[in-house]
Short mmCIF file of C-alpha atoms (C1' of nucleotides) in Angstrom, two decimals:
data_model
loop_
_atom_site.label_atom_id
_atom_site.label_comp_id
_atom_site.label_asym_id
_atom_site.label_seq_id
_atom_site.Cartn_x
_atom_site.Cartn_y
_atom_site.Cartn_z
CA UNK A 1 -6.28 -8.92 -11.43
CA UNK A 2 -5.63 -12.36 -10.47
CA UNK A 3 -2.22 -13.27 -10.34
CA UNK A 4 -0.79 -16.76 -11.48
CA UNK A 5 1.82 -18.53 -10.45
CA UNK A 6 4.82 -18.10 -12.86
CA UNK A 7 4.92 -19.63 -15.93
CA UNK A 8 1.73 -21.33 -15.65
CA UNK A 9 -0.54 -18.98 -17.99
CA UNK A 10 2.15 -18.63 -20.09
CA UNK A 11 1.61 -22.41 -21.03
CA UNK A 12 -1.44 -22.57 -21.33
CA UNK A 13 -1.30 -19.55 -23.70
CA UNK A 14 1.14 -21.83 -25.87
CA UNK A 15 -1.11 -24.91 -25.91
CA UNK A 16 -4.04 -22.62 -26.79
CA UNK A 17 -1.99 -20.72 -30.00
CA UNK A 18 -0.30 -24.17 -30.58
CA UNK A 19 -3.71 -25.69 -31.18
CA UNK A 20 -4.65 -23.12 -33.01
CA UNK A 21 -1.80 -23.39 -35.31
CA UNK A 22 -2.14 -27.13 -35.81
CA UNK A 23 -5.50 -26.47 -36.59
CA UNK A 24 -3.98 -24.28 -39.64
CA UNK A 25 -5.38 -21.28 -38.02
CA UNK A 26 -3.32 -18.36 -36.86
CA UNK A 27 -5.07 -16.36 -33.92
CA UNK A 28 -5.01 -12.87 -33.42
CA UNK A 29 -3.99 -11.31 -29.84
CA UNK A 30 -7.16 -10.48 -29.25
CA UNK A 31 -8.30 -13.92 -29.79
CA UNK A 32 -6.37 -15.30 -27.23
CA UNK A 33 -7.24 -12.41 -24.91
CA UNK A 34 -11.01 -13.29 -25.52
CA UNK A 35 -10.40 -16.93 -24.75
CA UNK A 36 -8.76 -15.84 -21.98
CA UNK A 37 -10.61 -13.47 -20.33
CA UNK A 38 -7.93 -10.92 -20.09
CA UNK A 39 -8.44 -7.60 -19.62
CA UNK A 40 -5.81 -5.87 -21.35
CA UNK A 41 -4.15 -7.06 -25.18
CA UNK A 42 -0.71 -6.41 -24.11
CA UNK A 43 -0.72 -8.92 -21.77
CA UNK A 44 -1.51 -11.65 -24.12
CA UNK A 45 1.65 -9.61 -26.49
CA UNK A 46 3.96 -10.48 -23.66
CA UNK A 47 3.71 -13.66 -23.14
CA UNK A 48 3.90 -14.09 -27.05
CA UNK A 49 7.15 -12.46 -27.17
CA UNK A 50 8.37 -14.35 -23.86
CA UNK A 51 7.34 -17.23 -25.48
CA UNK A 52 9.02 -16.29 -28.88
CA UNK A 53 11.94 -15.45 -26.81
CA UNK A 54 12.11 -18.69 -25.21
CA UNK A 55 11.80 -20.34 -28.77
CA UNK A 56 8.72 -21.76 -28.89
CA UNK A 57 6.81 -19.68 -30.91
CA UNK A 58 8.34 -17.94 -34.06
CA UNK A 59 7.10 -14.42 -35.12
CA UNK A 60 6.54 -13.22 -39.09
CA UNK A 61 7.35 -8.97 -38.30
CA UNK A 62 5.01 -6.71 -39.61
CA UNK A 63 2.33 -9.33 -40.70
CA UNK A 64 -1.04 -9.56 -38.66
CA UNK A 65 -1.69 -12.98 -37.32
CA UNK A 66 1.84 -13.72 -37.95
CA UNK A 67 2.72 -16.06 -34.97
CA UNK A 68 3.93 -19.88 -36.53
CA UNK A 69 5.18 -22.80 -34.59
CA UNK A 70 9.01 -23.07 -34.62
CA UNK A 71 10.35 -25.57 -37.57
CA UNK A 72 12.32 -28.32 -36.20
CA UNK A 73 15.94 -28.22 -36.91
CA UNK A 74 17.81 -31.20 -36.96
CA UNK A 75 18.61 -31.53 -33.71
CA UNK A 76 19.87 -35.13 -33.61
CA UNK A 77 22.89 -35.18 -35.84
CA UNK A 78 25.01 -36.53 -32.56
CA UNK A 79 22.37 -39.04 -31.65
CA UNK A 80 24.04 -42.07 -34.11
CA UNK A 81 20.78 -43.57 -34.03
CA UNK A 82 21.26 -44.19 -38.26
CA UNK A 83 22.83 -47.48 -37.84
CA UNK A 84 23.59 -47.92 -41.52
CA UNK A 85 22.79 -45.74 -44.03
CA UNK A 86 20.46 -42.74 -42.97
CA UNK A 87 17.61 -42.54 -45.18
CA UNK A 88 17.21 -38.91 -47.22
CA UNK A 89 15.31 -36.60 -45.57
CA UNK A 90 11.96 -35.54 -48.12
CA UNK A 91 12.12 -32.47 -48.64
CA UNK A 92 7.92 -31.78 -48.85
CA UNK A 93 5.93 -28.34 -49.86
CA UNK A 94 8.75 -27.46 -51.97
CA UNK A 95 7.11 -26.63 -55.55
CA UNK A 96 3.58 -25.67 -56.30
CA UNK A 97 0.90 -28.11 -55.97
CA UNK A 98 -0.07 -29.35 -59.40
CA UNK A 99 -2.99 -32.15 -60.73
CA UNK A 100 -0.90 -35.26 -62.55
CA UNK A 101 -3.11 -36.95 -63.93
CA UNK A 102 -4.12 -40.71 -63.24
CA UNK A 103 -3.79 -43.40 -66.00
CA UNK A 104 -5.03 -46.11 -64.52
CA UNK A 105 -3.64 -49.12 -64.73
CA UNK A 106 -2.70 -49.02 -68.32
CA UNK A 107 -2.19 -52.96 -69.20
CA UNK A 108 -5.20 -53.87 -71.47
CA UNK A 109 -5.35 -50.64 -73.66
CA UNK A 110 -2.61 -48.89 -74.25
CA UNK A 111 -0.59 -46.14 -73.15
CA UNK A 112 -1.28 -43.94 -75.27
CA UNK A 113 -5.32 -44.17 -74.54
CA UNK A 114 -4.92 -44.01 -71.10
CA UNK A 115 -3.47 -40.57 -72.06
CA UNK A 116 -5.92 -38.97 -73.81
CA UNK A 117 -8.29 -40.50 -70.65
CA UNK A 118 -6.99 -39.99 -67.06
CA UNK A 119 -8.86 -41.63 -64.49
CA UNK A 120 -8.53 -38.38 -62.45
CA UNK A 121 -5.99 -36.26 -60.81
CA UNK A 122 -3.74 -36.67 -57.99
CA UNK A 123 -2.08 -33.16 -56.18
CA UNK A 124 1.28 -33.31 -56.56
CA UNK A 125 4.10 -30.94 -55.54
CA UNK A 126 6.48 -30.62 -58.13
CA UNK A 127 9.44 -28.10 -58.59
CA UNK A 128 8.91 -24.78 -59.74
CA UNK A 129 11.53 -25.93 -62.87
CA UNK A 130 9.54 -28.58 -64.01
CA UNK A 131 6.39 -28.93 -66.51
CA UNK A 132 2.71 -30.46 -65.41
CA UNK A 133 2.26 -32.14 -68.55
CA UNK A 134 6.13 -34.25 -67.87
CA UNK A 135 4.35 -35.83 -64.67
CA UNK A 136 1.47 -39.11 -64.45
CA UNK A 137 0.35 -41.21 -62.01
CA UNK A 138 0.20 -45.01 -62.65
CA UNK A 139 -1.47 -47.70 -60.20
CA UNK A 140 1.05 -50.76 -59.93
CA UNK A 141 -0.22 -54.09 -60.65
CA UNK A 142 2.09 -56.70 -60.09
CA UNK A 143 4.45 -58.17 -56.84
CA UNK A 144 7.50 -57.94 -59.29
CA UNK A 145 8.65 -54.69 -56.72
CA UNK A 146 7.62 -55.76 -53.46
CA UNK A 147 11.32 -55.82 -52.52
CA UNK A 148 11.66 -52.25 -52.95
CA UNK A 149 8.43 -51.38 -51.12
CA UNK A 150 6.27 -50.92 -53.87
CA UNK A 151 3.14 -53.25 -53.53
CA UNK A 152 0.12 -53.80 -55.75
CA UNK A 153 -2.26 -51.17 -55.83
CA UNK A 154 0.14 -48.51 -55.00
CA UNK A 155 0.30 -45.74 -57.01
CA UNK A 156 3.34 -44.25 -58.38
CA UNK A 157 3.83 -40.78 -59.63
CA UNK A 158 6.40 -40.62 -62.90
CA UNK A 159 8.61 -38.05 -64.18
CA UNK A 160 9.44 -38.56 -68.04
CA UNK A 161 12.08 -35.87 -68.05
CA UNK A 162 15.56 -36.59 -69.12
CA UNK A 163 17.56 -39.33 -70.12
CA UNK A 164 16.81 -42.60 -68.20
CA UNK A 165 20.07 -43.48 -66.16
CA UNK A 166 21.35 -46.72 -64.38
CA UNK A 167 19.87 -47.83 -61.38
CA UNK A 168 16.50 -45.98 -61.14
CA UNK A 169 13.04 -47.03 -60.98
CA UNK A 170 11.49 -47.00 -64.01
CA UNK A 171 8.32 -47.47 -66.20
CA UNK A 172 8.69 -49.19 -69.13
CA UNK A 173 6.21 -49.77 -71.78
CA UNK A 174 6.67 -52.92 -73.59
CA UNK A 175 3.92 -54.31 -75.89
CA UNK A 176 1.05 -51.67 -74.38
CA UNK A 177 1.62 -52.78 -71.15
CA UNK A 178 3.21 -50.54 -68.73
CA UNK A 179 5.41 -52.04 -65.89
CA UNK A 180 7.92 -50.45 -63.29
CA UNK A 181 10.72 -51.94 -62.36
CA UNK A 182 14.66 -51.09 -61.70
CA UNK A 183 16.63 -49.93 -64.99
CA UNK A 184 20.13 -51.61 -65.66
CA UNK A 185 22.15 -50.24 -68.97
CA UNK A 186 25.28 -52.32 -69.36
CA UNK A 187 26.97 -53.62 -72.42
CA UNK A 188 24.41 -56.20 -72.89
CA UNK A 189 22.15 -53.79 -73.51
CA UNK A 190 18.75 -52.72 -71.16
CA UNK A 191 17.97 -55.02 -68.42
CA UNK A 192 14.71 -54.61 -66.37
CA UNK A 193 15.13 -56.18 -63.14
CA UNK A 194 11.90 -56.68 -60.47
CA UNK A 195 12.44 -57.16 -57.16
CA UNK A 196 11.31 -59.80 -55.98
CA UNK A 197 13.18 -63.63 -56.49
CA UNK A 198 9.58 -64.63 -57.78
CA UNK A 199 10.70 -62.77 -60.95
CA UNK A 200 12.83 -62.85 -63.85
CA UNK A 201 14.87 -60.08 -65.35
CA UNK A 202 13.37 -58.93 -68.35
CA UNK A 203 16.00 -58.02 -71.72
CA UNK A 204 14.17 -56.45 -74.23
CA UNK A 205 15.65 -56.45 -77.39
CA UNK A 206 16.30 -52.55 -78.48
CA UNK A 207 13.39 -50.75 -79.95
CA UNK A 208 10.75 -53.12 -78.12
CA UNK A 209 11.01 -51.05 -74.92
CA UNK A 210 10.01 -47.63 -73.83
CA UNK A 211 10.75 -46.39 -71.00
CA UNK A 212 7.91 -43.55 -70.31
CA UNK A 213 9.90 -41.94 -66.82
CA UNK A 214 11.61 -42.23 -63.41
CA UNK A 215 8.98 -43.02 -60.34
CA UNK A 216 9.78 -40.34 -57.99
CA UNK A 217 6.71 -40.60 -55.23
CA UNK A 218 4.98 -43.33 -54.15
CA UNK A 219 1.16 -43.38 -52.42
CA UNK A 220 -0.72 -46.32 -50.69
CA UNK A 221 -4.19 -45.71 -49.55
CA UNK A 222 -3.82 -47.83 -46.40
CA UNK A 223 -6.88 -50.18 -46.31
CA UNK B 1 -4.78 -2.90 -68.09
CA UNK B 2 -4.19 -5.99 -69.54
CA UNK B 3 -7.56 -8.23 -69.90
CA UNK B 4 -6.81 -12.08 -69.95
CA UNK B 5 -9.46 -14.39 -71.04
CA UNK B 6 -12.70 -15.21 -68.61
CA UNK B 7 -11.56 -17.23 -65.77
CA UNK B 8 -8.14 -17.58 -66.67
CA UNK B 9 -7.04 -15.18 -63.97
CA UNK B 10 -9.42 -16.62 -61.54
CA UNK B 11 -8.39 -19.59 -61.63
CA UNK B 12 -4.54 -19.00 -61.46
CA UNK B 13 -5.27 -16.28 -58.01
CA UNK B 14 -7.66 -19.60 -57.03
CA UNK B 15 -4.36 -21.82 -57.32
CA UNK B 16 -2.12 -19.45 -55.85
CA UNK B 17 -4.14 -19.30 -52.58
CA UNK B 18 -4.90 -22.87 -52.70
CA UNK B 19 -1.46 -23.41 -52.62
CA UNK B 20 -0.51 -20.95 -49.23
CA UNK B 21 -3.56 -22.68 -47.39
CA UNK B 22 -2.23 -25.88 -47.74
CA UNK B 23 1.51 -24.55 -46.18
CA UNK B 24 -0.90 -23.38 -43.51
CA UNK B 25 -0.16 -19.24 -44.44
CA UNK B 26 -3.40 -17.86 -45.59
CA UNK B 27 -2.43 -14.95 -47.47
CA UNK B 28 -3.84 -11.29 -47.44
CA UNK B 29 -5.62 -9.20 -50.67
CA UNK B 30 -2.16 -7.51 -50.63
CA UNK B 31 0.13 -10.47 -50.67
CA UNK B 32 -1.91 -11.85 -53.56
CA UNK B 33 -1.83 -8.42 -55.47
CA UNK B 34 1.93 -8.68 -55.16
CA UNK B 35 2.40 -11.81 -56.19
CA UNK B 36 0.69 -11.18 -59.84
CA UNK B 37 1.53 -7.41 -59.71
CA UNK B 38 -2.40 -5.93 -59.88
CA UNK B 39 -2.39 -2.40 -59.66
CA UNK B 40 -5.53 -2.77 -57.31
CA UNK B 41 -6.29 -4.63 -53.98
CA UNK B 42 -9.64 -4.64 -55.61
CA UNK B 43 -8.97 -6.93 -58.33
CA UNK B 44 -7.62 -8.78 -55.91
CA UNK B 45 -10.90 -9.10 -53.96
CA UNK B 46 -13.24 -9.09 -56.75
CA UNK B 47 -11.48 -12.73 -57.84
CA UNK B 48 -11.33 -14.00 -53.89
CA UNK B 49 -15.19 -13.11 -53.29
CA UNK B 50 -16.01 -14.91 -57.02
CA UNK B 51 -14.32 -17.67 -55.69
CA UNK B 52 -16.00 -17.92 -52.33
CA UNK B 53 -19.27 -18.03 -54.74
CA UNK B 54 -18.36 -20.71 -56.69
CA UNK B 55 -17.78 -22.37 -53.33
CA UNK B 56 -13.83 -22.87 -54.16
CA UNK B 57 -13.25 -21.20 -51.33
CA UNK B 58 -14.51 -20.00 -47.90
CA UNK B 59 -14.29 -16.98 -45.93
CA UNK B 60 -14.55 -16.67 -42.31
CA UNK B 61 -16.22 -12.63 -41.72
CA UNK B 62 -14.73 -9.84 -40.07
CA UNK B 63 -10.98 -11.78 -40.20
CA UNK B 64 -8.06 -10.45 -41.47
CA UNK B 65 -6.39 -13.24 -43.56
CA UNK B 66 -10.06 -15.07 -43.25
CA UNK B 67 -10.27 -17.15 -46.52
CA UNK B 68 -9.94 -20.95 -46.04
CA UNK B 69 -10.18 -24.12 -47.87
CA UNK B 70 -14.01 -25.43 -47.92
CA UNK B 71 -14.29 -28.46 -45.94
CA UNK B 72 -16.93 -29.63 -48.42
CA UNK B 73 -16.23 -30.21 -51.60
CA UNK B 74 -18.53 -28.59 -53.89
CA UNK B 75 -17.89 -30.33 -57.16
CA UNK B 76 -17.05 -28.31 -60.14
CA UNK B 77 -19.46 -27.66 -62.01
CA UNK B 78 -17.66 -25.47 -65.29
CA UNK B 79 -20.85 -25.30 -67.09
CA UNK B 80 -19.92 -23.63 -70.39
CA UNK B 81 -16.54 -24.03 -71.88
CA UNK B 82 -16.67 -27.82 -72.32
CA UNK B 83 -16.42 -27.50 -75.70
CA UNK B 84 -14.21 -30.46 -77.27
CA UNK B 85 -11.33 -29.17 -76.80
CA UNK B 86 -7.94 -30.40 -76.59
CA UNK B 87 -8.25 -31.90 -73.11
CA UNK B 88 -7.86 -29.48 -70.92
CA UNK B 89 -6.12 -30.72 -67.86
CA UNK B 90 -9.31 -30.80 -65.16
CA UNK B 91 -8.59 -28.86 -62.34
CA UNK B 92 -8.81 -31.28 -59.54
CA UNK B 93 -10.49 -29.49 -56.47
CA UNK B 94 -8.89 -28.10 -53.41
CA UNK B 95 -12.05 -29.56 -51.25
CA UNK B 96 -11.06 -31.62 -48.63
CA UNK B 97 -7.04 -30.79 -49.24
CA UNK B 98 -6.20 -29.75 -45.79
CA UNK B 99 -2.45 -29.05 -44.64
CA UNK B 100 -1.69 -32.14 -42.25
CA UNK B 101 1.17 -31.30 -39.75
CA UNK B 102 4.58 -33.56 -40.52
CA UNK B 103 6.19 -33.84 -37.05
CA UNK B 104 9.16 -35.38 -37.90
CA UNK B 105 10.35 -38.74 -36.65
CA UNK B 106 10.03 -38.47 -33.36
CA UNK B 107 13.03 -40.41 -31.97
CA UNK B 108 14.89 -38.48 -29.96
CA UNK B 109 13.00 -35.79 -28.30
CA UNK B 110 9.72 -36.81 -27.09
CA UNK B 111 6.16 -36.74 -28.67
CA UNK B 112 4.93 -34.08 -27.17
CA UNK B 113 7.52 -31.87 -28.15
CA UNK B 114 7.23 -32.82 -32.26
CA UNK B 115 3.65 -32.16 -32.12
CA UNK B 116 5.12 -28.40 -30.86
CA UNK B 117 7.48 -28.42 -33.64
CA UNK B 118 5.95 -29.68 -36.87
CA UNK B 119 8.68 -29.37 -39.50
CA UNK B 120 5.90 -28.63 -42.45
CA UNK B 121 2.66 -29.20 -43.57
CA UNK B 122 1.59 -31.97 -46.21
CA UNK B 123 -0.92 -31.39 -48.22
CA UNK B 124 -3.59 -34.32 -47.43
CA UNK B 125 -7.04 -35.10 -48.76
CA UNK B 126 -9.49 -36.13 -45.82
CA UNK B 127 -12.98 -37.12 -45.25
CA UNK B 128 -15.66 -34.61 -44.91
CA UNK B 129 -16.64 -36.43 -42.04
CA UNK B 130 -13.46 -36.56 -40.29
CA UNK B 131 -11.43 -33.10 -38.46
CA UNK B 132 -8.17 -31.58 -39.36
CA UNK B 133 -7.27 -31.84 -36.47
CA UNK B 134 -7.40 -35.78 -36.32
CA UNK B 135 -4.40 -35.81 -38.70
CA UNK B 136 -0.41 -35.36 -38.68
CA UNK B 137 2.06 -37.09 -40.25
CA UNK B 138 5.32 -38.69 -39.06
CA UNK B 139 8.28 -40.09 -41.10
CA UNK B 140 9.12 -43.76 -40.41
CA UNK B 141 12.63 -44.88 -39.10
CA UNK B 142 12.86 -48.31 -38.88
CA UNK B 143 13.18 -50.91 -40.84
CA UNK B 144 10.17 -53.19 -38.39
CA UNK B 145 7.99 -52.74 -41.03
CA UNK B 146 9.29 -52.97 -44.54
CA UNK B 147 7.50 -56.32 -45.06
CA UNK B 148 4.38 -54.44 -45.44
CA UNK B 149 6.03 -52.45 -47.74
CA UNK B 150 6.74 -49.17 -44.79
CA UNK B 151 10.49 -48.51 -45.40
CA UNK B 152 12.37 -45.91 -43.39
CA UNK B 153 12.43 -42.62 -44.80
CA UNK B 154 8.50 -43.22 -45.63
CA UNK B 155 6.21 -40.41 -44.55
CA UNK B 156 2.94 -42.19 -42.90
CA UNK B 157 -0.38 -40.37 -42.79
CA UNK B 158 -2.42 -41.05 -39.07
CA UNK B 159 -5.56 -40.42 -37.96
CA UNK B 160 -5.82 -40.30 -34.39
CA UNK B 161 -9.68 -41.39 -34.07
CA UNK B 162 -11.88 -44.35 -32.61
CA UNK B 163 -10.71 -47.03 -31.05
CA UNK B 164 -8.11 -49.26 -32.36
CA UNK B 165 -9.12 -52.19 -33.79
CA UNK B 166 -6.72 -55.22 -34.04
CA UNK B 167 -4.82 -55.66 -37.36
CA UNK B 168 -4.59 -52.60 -38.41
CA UNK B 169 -1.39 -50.53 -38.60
CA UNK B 170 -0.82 -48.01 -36.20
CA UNK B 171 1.73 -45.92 -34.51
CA UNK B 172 2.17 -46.20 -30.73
CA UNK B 173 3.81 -43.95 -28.51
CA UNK B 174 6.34 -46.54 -26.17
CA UNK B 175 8.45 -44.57 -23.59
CA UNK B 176 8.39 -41.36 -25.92
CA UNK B 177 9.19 -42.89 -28.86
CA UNK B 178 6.66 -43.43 -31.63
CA UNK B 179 6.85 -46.94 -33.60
CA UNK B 180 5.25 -47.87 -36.49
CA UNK B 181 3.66 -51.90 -35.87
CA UNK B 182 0.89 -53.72 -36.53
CA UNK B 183 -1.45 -53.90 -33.92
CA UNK B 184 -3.04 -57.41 -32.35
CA UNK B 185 -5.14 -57.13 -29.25
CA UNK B 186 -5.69 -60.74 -27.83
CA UNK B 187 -6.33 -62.58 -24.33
CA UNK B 188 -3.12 -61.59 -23.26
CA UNK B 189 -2.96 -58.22 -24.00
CA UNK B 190 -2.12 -55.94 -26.42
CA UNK B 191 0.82 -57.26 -29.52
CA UNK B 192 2.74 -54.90 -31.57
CA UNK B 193 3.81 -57.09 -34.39
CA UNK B 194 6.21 -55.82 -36.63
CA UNK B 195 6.64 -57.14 -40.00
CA UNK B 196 9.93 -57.88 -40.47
CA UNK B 197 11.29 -61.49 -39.44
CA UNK B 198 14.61 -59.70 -37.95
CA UNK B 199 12.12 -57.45 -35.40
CA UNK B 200 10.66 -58.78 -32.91
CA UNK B 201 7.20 -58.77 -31.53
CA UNK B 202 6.47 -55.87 -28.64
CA UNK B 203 4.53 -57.04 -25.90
CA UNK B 204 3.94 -53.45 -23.64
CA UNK B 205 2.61 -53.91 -20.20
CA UNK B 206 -0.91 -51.92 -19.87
CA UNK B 207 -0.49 -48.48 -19.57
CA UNK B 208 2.95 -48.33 -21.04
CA UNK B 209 1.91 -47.32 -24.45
CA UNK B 210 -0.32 -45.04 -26.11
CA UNK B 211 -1.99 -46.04 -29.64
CA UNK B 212 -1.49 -42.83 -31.20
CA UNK B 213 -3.54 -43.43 -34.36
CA UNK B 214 -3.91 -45.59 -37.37
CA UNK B 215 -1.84 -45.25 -40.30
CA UNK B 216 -4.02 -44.35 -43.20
CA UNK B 217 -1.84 -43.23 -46.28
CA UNK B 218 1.78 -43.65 -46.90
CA UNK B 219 4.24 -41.86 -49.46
CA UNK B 220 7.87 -42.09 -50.32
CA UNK B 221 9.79 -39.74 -52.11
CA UNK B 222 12.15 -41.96 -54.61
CA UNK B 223 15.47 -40.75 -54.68
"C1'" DC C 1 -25.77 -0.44 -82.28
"C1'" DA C 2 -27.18 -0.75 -77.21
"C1'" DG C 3 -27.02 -3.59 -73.31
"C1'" DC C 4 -24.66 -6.39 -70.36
"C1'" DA C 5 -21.15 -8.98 -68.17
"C1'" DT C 6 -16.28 -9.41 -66.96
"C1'" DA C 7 -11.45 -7.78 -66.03
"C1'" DA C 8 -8.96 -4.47 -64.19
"C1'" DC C 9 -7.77 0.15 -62.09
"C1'" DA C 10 -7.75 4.13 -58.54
"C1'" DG C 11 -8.12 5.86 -54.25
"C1'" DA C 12 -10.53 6.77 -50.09
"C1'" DC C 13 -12.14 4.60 -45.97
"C1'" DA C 14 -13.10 1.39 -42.02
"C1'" DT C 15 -11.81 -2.40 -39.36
"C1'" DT C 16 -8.69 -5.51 -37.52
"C1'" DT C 17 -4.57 -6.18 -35.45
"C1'" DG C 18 0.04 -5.33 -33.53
"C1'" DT C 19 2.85 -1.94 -30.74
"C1'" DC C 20 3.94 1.24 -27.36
"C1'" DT C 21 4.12 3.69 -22.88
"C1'" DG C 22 2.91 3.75 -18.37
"C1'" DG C 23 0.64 1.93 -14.25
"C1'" DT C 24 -0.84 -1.58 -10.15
"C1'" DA C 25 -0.18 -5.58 -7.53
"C1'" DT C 26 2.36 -9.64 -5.79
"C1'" DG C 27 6.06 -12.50 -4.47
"C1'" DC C 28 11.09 -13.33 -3.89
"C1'" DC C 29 15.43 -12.29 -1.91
"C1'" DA C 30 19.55 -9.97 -0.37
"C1'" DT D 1 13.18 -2.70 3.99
"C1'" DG D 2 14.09 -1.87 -0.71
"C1'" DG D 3 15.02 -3.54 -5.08
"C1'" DC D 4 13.65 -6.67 -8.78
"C1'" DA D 5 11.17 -9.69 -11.53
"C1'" DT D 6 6.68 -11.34 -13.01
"C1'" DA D 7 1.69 -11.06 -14.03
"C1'" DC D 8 -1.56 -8.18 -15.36
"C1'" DC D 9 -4.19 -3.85 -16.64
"C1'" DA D 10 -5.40 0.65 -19.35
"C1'" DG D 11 -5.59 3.25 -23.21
"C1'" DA D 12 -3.56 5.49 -27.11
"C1'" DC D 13 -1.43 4.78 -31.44
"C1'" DA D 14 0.21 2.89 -35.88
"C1'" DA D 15 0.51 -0.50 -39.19
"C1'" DA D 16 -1.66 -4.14 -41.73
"C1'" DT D 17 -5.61 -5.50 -43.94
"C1'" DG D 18 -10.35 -5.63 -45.74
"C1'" DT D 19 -14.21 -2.83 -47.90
"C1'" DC D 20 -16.37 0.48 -50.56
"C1'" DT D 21 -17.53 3.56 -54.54
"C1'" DG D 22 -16.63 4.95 -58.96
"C1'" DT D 23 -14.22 4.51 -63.56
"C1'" DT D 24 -12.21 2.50 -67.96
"C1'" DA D 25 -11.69 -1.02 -71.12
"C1'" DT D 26 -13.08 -5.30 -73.70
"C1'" DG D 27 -15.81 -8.84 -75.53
"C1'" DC D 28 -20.20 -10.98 -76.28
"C1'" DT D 29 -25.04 -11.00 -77.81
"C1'" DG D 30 -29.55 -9.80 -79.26
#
DNA sequence: CAGCATAACAGACATTTGTCTGGTATGCCA
DNA sequence: TGGCATACCAGACAAATGTCTGTTATGCTG
């Protein structure tokens, strides 16, 4: 019955289950004991409930292997460290995981081709209150949205849901070619602005211009 | 005892557990049974063991909540049923999808301490050749980097493996804070270049910062 | 039609896993 | 010295979970 000094088996209990958790892996109690070497299950159960006590380990009740690493709250509200506007926190693993399909490109072709022939699929998460088939990927081409972060060879994912409103990032299909850029409505009419000072804001005149959805994600495969 | 078509079921129970792996919460026979209100834990199991057979999934023996995404992709093979059909959406494969730990920014609060804290799990497609555990994710805060198109709010995607080779992007761990910079190792030392003309370039003494990993994928949620 | 495969049900059973109750030893401290 | 807390052990127990065996439909196919 060896005896520790306080507190030290208890963390090395939590890096073990930690690890384990990371790893996507829940372990049982009698996992631990084995790696352990203990003798006896309950004392690898109280060091899990000291250590759920203390906060770093959150328990599921009544579920085997139910032991999950403690989501972070935001804990830095007072910390003033968004100088500016704070960017919106993403709010991730929200809907069910669903394969958008992957159009390509779409410039030489058509939209409407690319359609009916996806390059592949691309998991998604998308709410629960939205379709499959309202969602596509596109790869962007050009450097007309490099001011807004959105290089060439990205690939954005599109929602064509709804009415397109003021100010978002669209994709708009004008003469079979599909390009994204930021919507404008005024009085004048629809104005498709880039950004980027390398390009010009396009004014299609009405009923030469589609616009197919809203971007709402972006990807880059970095290098 | 309502009877849905061949595979129909299957592959709806397949997407449903797909779906709890990847939040890192494998489920058990019962959970699933609940969830499209079987009468029997068998059905339940019949479906999960098909599906380890078809290789869609894995099981680890003897485990309660055992099944698992396959690290290996085994490609679909849906002999039959490819009649020409109206283009059935292809079920991308859950292969190497593997729930990647998102730990947050990492400001305030220490690295060490986000890696104990994960605030989700993303679901991330990696090599075969490459662990799970070589991955997490952190969101960027900055704006150091929005010249390459990194903008804060941006989730990056690391892997924390090999050496770090000069040029690439990668997130360093300075005084318990994690940056996102480009990395430039030269005569005199290591550079952590940002890419942003207001941002200046980091020059850390040796042994004052940790390359925590390169950044290999980046997404943005748009508005 | 018979034969066969699949989808689903029903319920008993076995294993895994968490929980409880009580005990021994050690160190700290008033 | 006697609490008192901590670390650990021992074994029984109960709940969660996986496994098995057998049965009923349904559709397909020779």
């Amino acid at each position: 019955m060896p005896k520790t000094p306080p507190g030290q088996t208890r963390n090395r209990v939590f890096r073990f289950v930690r690890d384990c958790l990371l790893r996507g892996d829940s372990p049982s109690l009698r996992e631990v004991q084995r790696h352990f070497g203990f003798r006896a299950v309950e004392t690898v159960r109280a060091h899990l409930t000291a250590l759920v006590e203390e906060g770093r380990l959150v328990k599921e009740p009544g579920r085997a292997r139910g032991y999950r690493l403690p989501k972070r709250q935001s804990q830095r509200q007072t910390k003033g460290q968004t100088k500016g506007l704070s960017a919106p926190v993403p709010e991730w693993s929200a809907g069910r995981l669903q394969p958008v399909p992957l159009l390509g490109e779409v410039a030489a072709g058509g939209f409407e081709e690319a359609i009916e022939n996806p390059e592949g699929n691309l998991p998604v998460e998308i709410p629960d209150s939205r379709d499959l088939s309202d969602y596509f990927a596109l790869r962007v081409r050009g450097e007309s949205m490099s001011g807004a972060g959105i290089l060439p060879g990205d690939t954005v994912i599109v929602e064509r849901r709804g009415t397109p409103v003021s100010g978002q990032i669209v994709v708009a299909l004008l003469e079979e070619e599909a390009t994204v850029k930021r919507l404008y409505l005024g009085q004048g009419g629809m104005e498709l602005r880039p950004e980027n000072p390398d390009f010009d804001t396009l004014r299609p005149p009405p009923g030469s211009c589609r616009i197919l959805g809203r971007v709402v994600e972006l990807r880059r495969q970095v290098r």
